[in-house]
Short mmCIF file of C-alpha atoms in Angstrom, two decimals:
data_model
loop_
_atom_site.label_atom_id
_atom_site.label_comp_id
_atom_site.label_asym_id
_atom_site.label_seq_id
_atom_site.Cartn_x
_atom_site.Cartn_y
_atom_site.Cartn_z
CA MET A 28 -3.62 11.47 0.72
CA THR A 29 -3.57 15.21 1.24
CA LYS A 30 -5.46 15.91 4.60
CA HIS A 31 -8.26 18.33 4.75
CA SER A 32 -9.55 19.92 7.78
CA ASP A 33 -12.84 18.30 7.77
CA GLU A 34 -11.42 14.87 7.33
CA LYS A 35 -11.34 12.43 10.22
CA SER A 36 -7.97 11.11 11.13
CA GLY A 37 -7.42 7.46 11.20
CA LYS A 38 -10.12 6.40 8.73
CA THR A 39 -9.79 2.95 7.14
CA ASP A 40 -10.70 2.30 3.44
CA VAL A 41 -12.06 -1.38 3.06
CA ARG A 42 -12.21 -3.19 -0.34
CA VAL A 43 -13.50 -6.62 -0.44
CA SER A 44 -14.17 -9.08 -3.45
CA LEU A 45 -14.31 -12.95 -3.90
CA ILE A 46 -12.39 -13.23 -7.18
CA GLY A 47 -10.55 -10.45 -8.73
CA GLY A 48 -7.99 -7.92 -7.49
CA HIS A 49 -8.21 -4.23 -6.55
CA ARG A 50 -6.65 -1.14 -8.31
CA LEU A 51 -5.97 1.45 -5.84
CA ALA A 52 -4.94 5.03 -6.74
CA GLY A 53 -3.68 7.79 -4.52
CA ALA A 54 -6.87 9.95 -4.61
CA THR A 55 -9.03 7.12 -3.31
CA LEU A 56 -6.72 6.07 -0.52
CA HIS A 57 -6.79 6.91 3.25
CA GLU A 58 -4.13 6.61 5.88
CA ARG A 59 -5.01 2.67 6.18
CA THR A 60 -6.42 0.66 3.53
CA LEU A 61 -7.50 -2.95 3.70
CA THR A 62 -8.01 -4.98 0.56
CA ALA A 63 -9.33 -8.70 0.91
CA SER A 64 -10.05 -11.30 -1.74
CA LEU A 65 -9.95 -14.94 -2.19
CA ILE A 66 -8.11 -14.82 -5.46
CA GLY A 67 -6.53 -11.52 -6.62
CA GLY A 68 -3.98 -9.06 -5.49
CA ALA A 69 -3.63 -5.41 -5.21
CA ASP A 70 -2.42 -3.01 -7.62
CA VAL A 71 -1.41 0.33 -5.87
CA ASP A 72 -0.14 3.49 -7.69
CA LEU A 73 1.03 5.99 -5.23
CA THR A 74 3.20 8.10 -7.65
CA ASP A 75 0.74 11.17 -7.65
CA VAL A 76 0.09 11.05 -3.88
CA ASP A 77 1.36 13.84 -1.78
CA ILE A 78 2.51 11.92 1.30
CA PRO A 79 4.26 14.33 3.92
CA ASP A 80 7.84 13.59 5.11
CA GLY A 81 7.47 11.54 8.38
CA ALA A 82 3.95 10.26 7.47
CA GLU A 83 3.02 6.57 7.18
CA LEU A 84 0.43 5.12 4.88
CA ARG A 85 -0.63 1.56 5.75
CA ILE A 86 -1.97 -0.89 3.27
CA THR A 87 -3.06 -4.41 4.29
CA LYS A 88 -3.66 -7.19 1.65
CA LEU A 89 -5.38 -10.39 2.60
CA SER A 90 -5.88 -13.22 -0.13
CA LEU A 91 -5.15 -16.86 -0.69
CA ILE A 92 -3.61 -16.22 -4.14
CA GLY A 93 -2.29 -12.64 -5.20
CA GLY A 94 0.41 -10.47 -4.63
CA VAL A 95 0.85 -6.66 -4.48
CA GLY A 96 2.33 -4.45 -7.15
CA LEU A 97 3.10 -0.88 -5.57
CA ARG A 98 4.41 2.10 -7.59
CA VAL A 99 5.92 4.84 -5.47
CA ARG A 100 8.18 7.93 -5.84
CA ASP A 101 11.95 7.50 -5.27
CA ASP A 102 11.82 9.26 -1.99
CA VAL A 103 9.20 6.83 -0.37
CA ARG A 104 10.56 4.07 2.13
CA VAL A 105 8.60 0.87 1.73
CA GLU A 106 8.39 -1.72 4.68
CA VAL A 107 6.86 -5.08 3.83
CA ARG A 108 5.51 -7.32 6.62
CA GLY A 109 3.09 -10.20 6.77
CA LEU A 110 3.34 -14.03 5.82
CA ARG A 111 3.20 -15.08 2.11
CA LEU A 112 4.86 -17.52 -0.22
CA GLY A 113 6.65 -14.98 -2.43
CA GLY A 114 9.39 -12.58 -2.14
CA VAL A 115 9.80 -8.95 -2.02
CA ARG A 116 11.30 -7.14 -4.93
CA ASP A 117 12.47 -3.70 -4.00
CA ASP A 118 15.58 -1.89 -4.63
CA GLY A 119 15.09 0.47 -1.79
CA PRO A 120 14.69 4.37 -1.82
CA SER A 121 17.25 6.45 -3.75
CA ARG A 122 17.49 9.04 -1.06
CA PRO A 123 17.27 8.79 2.78
CA GLY A 124 14.19 10.13 4.67
CA GLY A 125 10.98 10.72 3.15
CA PRO A 126 7.42 9.16 3.84
CA THR A 127 6.87 5.65 4.58
CA VAL A 128 4.44 3.10 2.95
CA ARG A 129 3.93 -0.05 5.03
CA ILE A 130 2.49 -3.10 3.20
CA ASP A 131 1.18 -5.93 5.47
CA ALA A 132 0.75 -8.76 2.90
CA TRP A 133 -0.90 -12.05 4.18
CA GLY A 134 -1.65 -14.78 1.79
CA LEU A 135 -0.54 -18.26 0.40
CA ILE A 136 0.94 -17.40 -2.81
CA GLY A 137 2.10 -14.04 -4.10
CA GLY A 138 4.86 -11.57 -3.40
CA VAL A 139 5.41 -7.94 -3.22
CA ALA A 140 6.93 -5.94 -6.20
CA VAL A 141 7.90 -2.31 -5.64
CA VAL A 142 8.63 -0.20 -8.71
CA ARG A 143 10.04 3.34 -8.17
CA SER A 144 9.72 6.38 -10.60
#
């Protein structure tokens, strides 16, 4: 997610599939990412991403069935919004401050699980 001078700000990455989820890694993500599928969630690994302090990375997940598995560093704050039948499992950042990842999860079945490393 490191910005380059020739990169346009505010670009949205869109991933769509009927059946099957999406694996998203840091090098392939933009500031905003939309992942949509009928059945399938999103597996997002941001452990190797350099997100500057104060920056916000937004991921929107739309699906009928499927949750979000998110891996982040200890200093990343995670905000979860949206409507879904499934909870949020996150023990919070180990230190105050740092960058923010916002998950907007919309679906019938599927929760959001945050794993910190």
